[in-house]
mmCIF file of C-alpha atoms in Angstrom:
data_model
loop_
_atom_site.group_PDB
_atom_site.id
_atom_site.type_symbol
_atom_site.label_atom_id
_atom_site.label_comp_id
_atom_site.label_asym_id
_atom_site.label_seq_id
_atom_site.Cartn_x
_atom_site.Cartn_y
_atom_site.Cartn_z
ATOM 1 C CA THR A 1 5.299 45.696 27.675
ATOM 2 C CA PRO A 2 5.349 43.374 30.495
ATOM 3 C CA GLY A 3 3.213 40.089 29.708
ATOM 4 C CA ARG A 4 3.595 40.573 25.945
ATOM 5 C CA PRO A 5 6.035 39.367 23.587
ATOM 6 C CA GLU A 6 8.857 41.583 22.224
ATOM 7 C CA ALA A 7 8.769 43.162 18.701
ATOM 8 C CA LEU A 8 11.110 40.794 17.040
ATOM 9 C CA PRO A 9 11.355 39.114 13.508
ATOM 10 C CA ARG A 10 9.884 35.842 13.052
ATOM 11 C CA ALA A 11 12.423 33.183 13.270
ATOM 12 C CA PRO A 12 12.744 29.964 11.108
ATOM 13 C CA SER A 13 10.400 26.948 12.631
ATOM 14 C CA VAL A 14 9.371 23.690 12.187
ATOM 15 C CA THR A 15 6.428 25.064 10.175
ATOM 16 C CA ALA A 16 8.700 27.097 8.118
ATOM 17 C CA GLY A 17 10.510 24.215 6.693
ATOM 18 C CA GLY A 18 12.748 23.123 9.474
ATOM 19 C CA THR A 19 14.069 19.876 10.268
ATOM 20 C CA ALA A 20 13.013 19.424 13.956
ATOM 21 C CA LEU A 21 10.517 16.876 14.518
ATOM 22 C CA SER A 22 7.537 17.357 16.719
ATOM 23 C CA GLY A 23 7.666 15.629 19.821
ATOM 24 C CA ALA A 24 11.058 14.230 19.317
ATOM 25 C CA SER A 25 13.667 17.056 18.932
ATOM 26 C CA PRO A 26 13.928 19.444 21.995
ATOM 27 C CA GLY A 27 11.707 22.239 21.359
ATOM 28 C CA VAL A 28 13.691 24.920 23.661
ATOM 29 C CA LEU A 29 17.236 24.742 24.282
ATOM 30 C CA GLY A 30 19.469 27.185 26.565
ATOM 31 C CA ALA A 31 16.551 28.736 28.468
ATOM 32 C CA ARG A 32 17.303 31.501 30.874
ATOM 33 C CA VAL A 33 15.525 34.413 32.654
ATOM 34 C CA ASP A 34 16.582 37.361 34.508
ATOM 35 C CA CYS A 35 14.048 38.802 36.961
ATOM 36 C CA SER A 36 16.217 41.493 38.519
ATOM 37 C CA ALA A 37 13.815 44.031 37.527
ATOM 38 C CA PRO A 38 10.929 44.153 40.094
ATOM 39 C CA GLY A 39 7.428 42.670 39.168
ATOM 40 C CA THR A 40 8.854 41.485 35.880
ATOM 41 C CA CYS A 41 10.810 38.463 34.355
ATOM 42 C CA THR A 42 12.797 38.376 30.989
ATOM 43 C CA LEU A 43 13.054 34.965 29.302
ATOM 44 C CA THR A 44 15.990 34.153 26.212
ATOM 45 C CA TRP A 45 15.953 30.998 24.552
ATOM 46 C CA GLU A 46 16.965 28.930 21.488
ATOM 47 C CA THR A 47 14.308 27.222 19.611
ATOM 48 C CA ALA A 48 13.551 25.381 16.256
ATOM 49 C CA ARG A 49 9.886 25.643 16.780
ATOM 50 C CA PHE A 50 7.139 28.517 17.091
ATOM 51 C CA PRO A 51 5.292 29.485 18.822
ATOM 52 C CA VAL A 52 6.460 29.496 22.442
ATOM 53 C CA ARG A 53 3.861 29.456 25.214
ATOM 54 C CA VAL A 54 5.366 30.695 28.871
ATOM 55 C CA TYR A 55 3.632 28.982 31.823
ATOM 56 C CA ALA A 56 4.085 30.533 35.359
ATOM 57 C CA GLY A 57 3.421 29.214 39.173
ATOM 58 C CA PRO A 58 4.879 29.990 42.377
ATOM 59 C CA THR A 59 6.551 26.286 42.479
ATOM 60 C CA PRO A 60 7.741 23.980 39.736
ATOM 61 C CA ALA A 61 4.771 21.756 40.503
ATOM 62 C CA ALA A 62 2.365 24.400 40.495
ATOM 63 C CA VAL A 63 3.033 25.850 37.316
ATOM 64 C CA ASP A 64 -0.608 26.847 35.770
ATOM 65 C CA ARG A 65 -0.961 25.370 32.371
ATOM 66 C CA THR A 66 -4.338 26.261 31.769
ATOM 67 C CA ALA A 67 -3.273 29.494 30.080
ATOM 68 C CA PRO A 68 0.079 30.927 28.800
ATOM 69 C CA VAL A 69 1.485 34.345 30.563
ATOM 70 C CA ALA A 70 2.846 35.073 27.182
ATOM 71 C CA VAL A 71 3.241 33.588 23.578
ATOM 72 C CA ALA A 72 6.078 34.103 21.298
ATOM 73 C CA THR A 73 5.645 33.992 17.980
ATOM 74 C CA GLY A 74 9.627 34.784 16.705
ATOM 75 C CA GLY A 75 12.565 36.195 18.095
ATOM 76 C CA ASP A 76 14.396 34.818 21.155
ATOM 77 C CA THR A 77 13.507 37.159 24.038
ATOM 78 C CA ILE A 78 10.047 37.816 25.593
ATOM 79 C CA THR A 79 9.495 40.049 29.104
ATOM 80 C CA VAL A 80 6.369 38.596 31.418
ATOM 81 C CA ALA A 81 4.831 40.502 34.301
ATOM 82 C CA VAL A 82 5.199 38.394 37.426
ATOM 83 C CA ASP A 83 4.020 38.436 41.053
ATOM 84 C CA PRO A 84 6.858 40.527 42.999
ATOM 85 C CA SER A 85 5.281 38.976 46.337
ATOM 86 C CA GLY A 86 7.248 35.771 45.651
ATOM 87 C CA PRO A 87 9.061 33.281 43.677
ATOM 88 C CA THR A 88 7.783 32.572 40.215
ATOM 89 C CA TYR A 89 8.823 29.418 38.069
ATOM 90 C CA LEU A 90 8.221 29.830 34.311
ATOM 91 C CA GLU A 91 7.874 27.115 31.903
ATOM 92 C CA LEU A 92 8.566 27.632 28.199
ATOM 93 C CA VAL A 93 6.776 25.401 25.835
ATOM 94 C CA ALA A 94 7.626 24.995 21.974
ATOM 95 C CA ASP A 95 4.912 24.380 19.125
ATOM 96 C CA GLY A 96 4.109 20.576 19.248
ATOM 97 C CA ASP A 97 5.410 19.765 23.006
ATOM 98 C CA ASP A 98 3.156 19.041 26.078
ATOM 99 C CA ARG A 99 6.190 20.428 28.687
ATOM 100 C CA GLY A 100 9.469 22.355 28.382
ATOM 101 C CA PRO A 101 12.003 23.784 30.555
ATOM 102 C CA VAL A 102 11.598 25.363 33.884
ATOM 103 C CA VAL A 103 13.258 28.563 34.560
ATOM 104 C CA ALA A 104 13.447 30.953 37.709
ATOM 105 C CA ALA A 105 15.715 33.532 39.452
ATOM 106 C CA ARG A 106 17.906 31.979 41.646
ATOM 107 C CA ASP A 107 17.360 34.405 44.594
ATOM 108 C CA LEU A 108 13.704 34.266 45.755
ATOM 109 C CA GLY A 109 13.775 37.627 47.018
ATOM 110 C CA LEU A 110 12.551 36.747 50.337
ATOM 111 C CA PRO A 111 13.033 40.077 52.592
ATOM 112 C CA GLY A 112 15.218 39.899 55.500
ATOM 113 C CA ALA A 113 17.131 36.794 54.380
ATOM 114 C CA VAL A 114 19.089 35.180 51.631
ATOM 115 C CA VAL A 115 17.271 32.387 50.071
ATOM 116 C CA ARG A 116 18.674 30.803 46.539
ATOM 117 C CA ASP A 117 17.452 27.768 44.649
ATOM 118 C CA LEU A 118 20.176 25.356 43.610
ATOM 119 C CA GLY A 119 18.052 24.512 40.294
ATOM 120 C CA GLY A 120 19.562 24.819 36.670
ATOM 121 C CA TYR A 121 23.380 23.624 37.175
ATOM 122 C CA ARG A 122 23.664 20.810 34.962
ATOM 123 C CA VAL A 123 25.075 17.581 35.583
ATOM 124 C CA ARG A 124 27.607 15.725 33.774
ATOM 125 C CA SER A 125 24.978 14.052 31.476
ATOM 126 C CA GLY A 126 23.661 17.458 30.582
ATOM 127 C CA THR A 127 20.495 17.392 32.654
ATOM 128 C CA PRO A 128 19.962 20.019 35.344
ATOM 129 C CA VAL A 129 19.245 20.073 38.526
ATOM 130 C CA ALA A 130 15.393 20.480 39.013
ATOM 131 C CA TRP A 131 14.393 23.654 40.020
ATOM 132 C CA GLY A 132 12.632 23.623 43.562
ATOM 133 C CA ARG A 133 14.790 20.748 44.263
ATOM 134 C CA TRP A 134 16.993 22.441 46.935
ATOM 135 C CA LEU A 135 17.170 25.515 48.704
ATOM 136 C CA VAL A 136 20.176 27.384 50.747
ATOM 137 C CA ALA A 137 19.748 30.328 52.693
ATOM 138 C CA ASP A 138 21.888 32.473 55.137
ATOM 139 C CA ASP A 139 19.769 33.021 58.377
ATOM 140 C CA LEU A 140 16.128 32.292 58.653
ATOM 141 C CA THR A 141 15.648 34.031 61.918
ATOM 142 C CA ARG A 142 15.574 37.242 60.021
ATOM 143 C CA LEU A 143 12.493 36.343 57.809
ATOM 144 C CA GLY A 144 9.103 38.147 58.965
ATOM 145 C CA PRO A 145 5.894 36.354 59.046
ATOM 146 C CA ASP A 146 5.441 37.668 55.186
ATOM 147 C CA GLY A 147 8.942 35.762 54.542
ATOM 148 C CA ARG A 148 8.130 32.696 56.870
ATOM 149 C CA SER A 149 4.541 32.466 54.857
ATOM 150 C CA ARG A 150 6.258 32.261 51.470
ATOM 151 C CA LEU A 151 8.473 29.635 52.647
ATOM 152 C CA ALA A 152 5.678 27.546 54.286
ATOM 153 C CA ALA A 153 3.905 27.614 50.657
ATOM 154 C CA LEU A 154 7.113 26.148 49.127
ATOM 155 C CA GLY A 155 6.628 23.262 51.689
ATOM 156 C CA VAL A 156 10.068 23.620 53.603
ATOM 157 C CA PRO A 157 10.599 24.331 57.265
ATOM 158 C CA THR A 158 10.722 27.995 58.506
ATOM 159 C CA VAL A 159 12.965 26.900 61.160
ATOM 160 C CA CYS A 160 16.399 25.967 60.877
ATOM 161 C CA PRO A 161 17.376 22.651 62.768
ATOM 162 C CA THR A 162 20.395 23.445 65.021
ATOM 163 C CA ALA A 163 22.108 20.275 63.586
ATOM 164 C CA ASP A 164 22.697 22.039 60.352
ATOM 165 C CA ALA A 165 23.897 25.053 61.599
ATOM 166 C CA THR A 166 27.099 23.343 62.247
ATOM 167 C CA PRO A 167 30.246 23.724 60.108
ATOM 168 C CA VAL A 168 32.059 21.004 58.532
ATOM 169 C CA THR A 169 35.250 21.354 58.479
ATOM 170 C CA ASP A 170 37.098 17.957 57.348
ATOM 171 C CA PRO A 171 34.255 15.970 55.779
ATOM 172 C CA THR A 172 36.573 12.603 56.059
ATOM 173 C CA ARG A 173 35.950 12.714 59.972
ATOM 174 C CA ARG A 174 33.315 10.035 61.042
ATOM 175 C CA THR A 175 31.092 12.532 62.522
ATOM 176 C CA ALA A 176 30.839 14.687 59.306
ATOM 177 C CA ARG A 177 30.288 11.508 57.304
ATOM 178 C CA ARG A 178 27.568 10.343 59.438
ATOM 179 C CA ARG A 179 25.827 13.616 59.358
ATOM 180 C CA ASP A 180 26.616 13.613 55.432
ATOM 181 C CA ALA A 181 25.059 10.299 54.931
ATOM 182 C CA ALA A 182 21.861 11.386 56.783
ATOM 183 C CA ARG A 183 22.018 14.761 54.490
ATOM 184 C CA ILE A 184 22.325 12.757 51.238
ATOM 185 C CA ARG A 185 18.988 10.627 52.352
ATOM 186 C CA ARG A 186 17.109 13.436 53.135
ATOM 187 C CA TRP A 187 17.965 15.625 50.216
ATOM 188 C CA SER A 188 16.373 12.219 47.974
ATOM 189 C CA SER A 189 13.043 13.312 49.142
ATOM 190 C CA ASP A 190 10.591 13.902 46.790
ATOM 191 C CA ARG A 191 9.882 16.931 48.035
ATOM 192 C CA THR A 192 11.525 20.684 48.176
ATOM 193 C CA THR A 193 14.294 20.350 50.894
ATOM 194 C CA TRP A 194 17.046 22.589 52.368
ATOM 195 C CA VAL A 195 20.512 21.849 51.889
ATOM 196 C CA ARG A 196 21.658 24.881 54.012
ATOM 197 C CA CYS A 197 19.612 26.906 56.085
ATOM 198 C CA ALA A 198 22.145 29.011 57.920
ATOM 199 C CA ASP A 199 25.263 30.518 56.481
ATOM 200 C CA ALA A 200 26.975 28.741 59.732
ATOM 201 C CA ALA A 201 27.061 25.814 58.159
ATOM 202 C CA GLY A 202 29.408 27.060 55.619
ATOM 203 C CA ASP A 203 29.349 26.325 52.043
ATOM 204 C CA TRP A 204 30.369 22.135 52.346
ATOM 205 C CA PRO A 205 26.546 21.418 52.018
ATOM 206 C CA VAL A 206 26.169 22.894 48.634
ATOM 207 C CA VAL A 207 29.536 21.609 47.284
ATOM 208 C CA LEU A 208 28.344 17.918 48.955
ATOM 209 C CA ALA A 209 24.909 18.128 47.371
ATOM 210 C CA LEU A 210 25.810 19.636 43.731
ATOM 211 C CA THR A 211 29.120 17.158 43.609
ATOM 212 C CA ALA A 212 27.124 13.947 44.643
ATOM 213 C CA ALA A 213 24.399 14.754 41.969
ATOM 214 C CA GLY A 214 27.343 14.821 39.447
ATOM 215 C CA VAL A 215 27.648 18.463 38.471
ATOM 216 C CA PRO A 216 31.151 19.358 37.326
ATOM 217 C CA ARG A 217 33.679 20.459 40.168
ATOM 218 C CA GLU A 218 34.328 23.906 38.250
ATOM 219 C CA THR A 219 30.569 24.502 38.112
ATOM 220 C CA VAL A 220 30.265 23.769 41.367
ATOM 221 C CA VAL A 221 33.027 26.391 42.405
ATOM 222 C CA ALA A 222 30.867 28.826 40.448
ATOM 223 C CA ALA A 223 27.559 28.270 42.218
ATOM 224 C CA VAL A 224 29.803 28.603 45.745
ATOM 225 C CA LEU A 225 31.229 32.084 44.393
ATOM 226 C CA SER A 226 27.611 33.211 43.460
ATOM 227 C CA LEU A 227 26.174 32.290 46.590
ATOM 228 C CA GLN A 228 29.389 33.720 48.760
ATOM 229 C CA THR A 229 28.787 37.157 46.896
ATOM 230 C CA ALA A 230 24.897 37.012 47.260
ATOM 231 C CA GLU A 231 25.495 36.504 50.953
ATOM 232 C CA GLY A 232 27.986 39.682 51.120
ATOM 233 C CA ARG A 233 30.816 37.433 51.817
ATOM 234 C CA THR A 234 34.453 37.352 50.182
ATOM 235 C CA PRO A 235 34.158 35.025 47.188
ATOM 236 C CA ASP A 236 36.674 32.184 48.089
ATOM 237 C CA ARG A 237 36.601 28.510 45.958
ATOM 238 C CA ARG A 238 39.060 27.203 48.529
ATOM 239 C CA ALA A 239 35.698 25.988 50.432
ATOM 240 C CA VAL A 240 35.284 23.680 47.282
ATOM 241 C CA ASP A 241 38.863 22.656 46.844
ATOM 242 C CA ARG A 242 39.986 22.039 50.340
ATOM 243 C CA ALA A 243 37.203 19.800 50.981
ATOM 244 C CA LEU A 244 37.522 17.796 47.722
ATOM 245 C CA GLU A 245 40.966 17.333 47.844
ATOM 246 C CA ARG A 246 40.645 16.089 51.221
ATOM 247 C CA ILE A 247 38.651 13.735 49.986
ATOM 248 C CA VAL A 248 40.162 12.566 46.916
ATOM 249 C CA ALA A 249 43.482 12.056 49.093
ATOM 250 C CA ARG A 250 41.835 9.408 51.439
ATOM 251 C CA TYR A 251 39.160 7.744 49.067
ATOM 252 C CA GLY A 252 40.825 8.630 45.459
ATOM 253 C CA SER A 253 37.490 9.656 43.998
ATOM 254 C CA PHE A 254 34.088 11.193 45.537
ATOM 255 C CA ARG A 255 31.933 8.094 43.970
ATOM 256 C CA ARG A 256 33.832 6.017 46.167
ATOM 257 C CA TYR A 257 33.536 8.497 49.143
ATOM 258 C CA LEU A 258 29.935 8.301 48.858
ATOM 259 C CA ALA A 259 29.974 4.152 48.755
ATOM 260 C CA VAL A 260 32.671 3.846 51.585
ATOM 261 C CA GLY A 261 32.829 6.746 53.134
ATOM 262 C CA LEU A 262 29.228 7.326 53.749
ATOM 263 C CA GLY A 263 28.269 3.970 53.197
ATOM 264 C CA LEU A 264 25.808 4.712 51.035
ATOM 265 C CA SER A 265 24.228 1.772 48.927
ATOM 266 C CA ALA A 266 24.091 1.460 45.112
ATOM 267 C CA ALA A 267 20.282 1.933 45.292
ATOM 268 C CA GLU A 268 20.580 4.949 47.811
ATOM 269 C CA ARG A 269 23.108 6.678 45.517
ATOM 270 C CA ASP A 270 20.698 5.860 42.547
ATOM 271 C CA GLN A 271 17.585 7.471 44.444
ATOM 272 C CA PHE A 272 19.388 10.445 45.054
ATOM 273 C CA ALA A 273 20.714 10.917 41.410
ATOM 274 C CA ALA A 274 17.289 10.405 40.322
ATOM 275 C CA ALA A 275 15.779 12.769 42.952
ATOM 276 C CA ALA A 276 18.110 15.488 41.903
ATOM 277 C CA VAL A 277 17.184 15.989 38.726
ATOM 278 C CA THR A 278 13.019 15.325 39.229
ATOM 279 C CA THR A 279 10.757 18.224 39.789
ATOM 280 C CA PRO A 280 9.362 18.035 43.557
ATOM 281 C CA ALA A 281 6.202 17.303 44.321
ATOM 282 C CA ARG A 282 4.084 19.970 45.589
#
């Protein structure tokens, strides 16, 4: 039933003799969500402690923690009702914790255009890119007034800058490097930011953002293939491989490309890395 826990057997928890330490051991691991059914989202997770409380909000920074939308006392799955008129971000909090992981459907479900969230992809340290941090769209001009108002609620521009619609064929060229250095600095904002807001820009901005954040190459490939499929394009990993191979051939590594090719200081690189995994301000 939407909004209520599934009738599942009670699983072991810390109160039943488990060894997880409240407030120290992670309460919720491996959380995922499927919002493909209109008006509902089904969450799955691993946990050592019950109950698991589920909170919801229209942005990661606006999750309403005054009252859970559902509480699970056992099992590993729950289905909750969500507002179908806009994106919903869900936070899962285990017993003894004040906060938990935030999950969301990657597609924001805006009519007229494909708008997706790059949250959830894990960097090499294991920390996920923050949900609500970076958005990708195929063509904002196709959004109607309702779609634009929903985007405005997320705090992002509803018109794509002309410069962001220009494709990058060779990221090692001087003009491309200047543009990408400016992008990295802009993506270090403490608010939700467009990584790409027109498919004319190609897949390079997505590759740049995720790779610079520390997401492993094959995960970046999977992210780009998923985006290409969602936008109705033929999946092709060469969008990732060709660009990165050019960079490695010239600079030796992507890290050196950021420092030497883009001229980003150590402080700027650290700021970007921190922003990638920090929930943006409302």
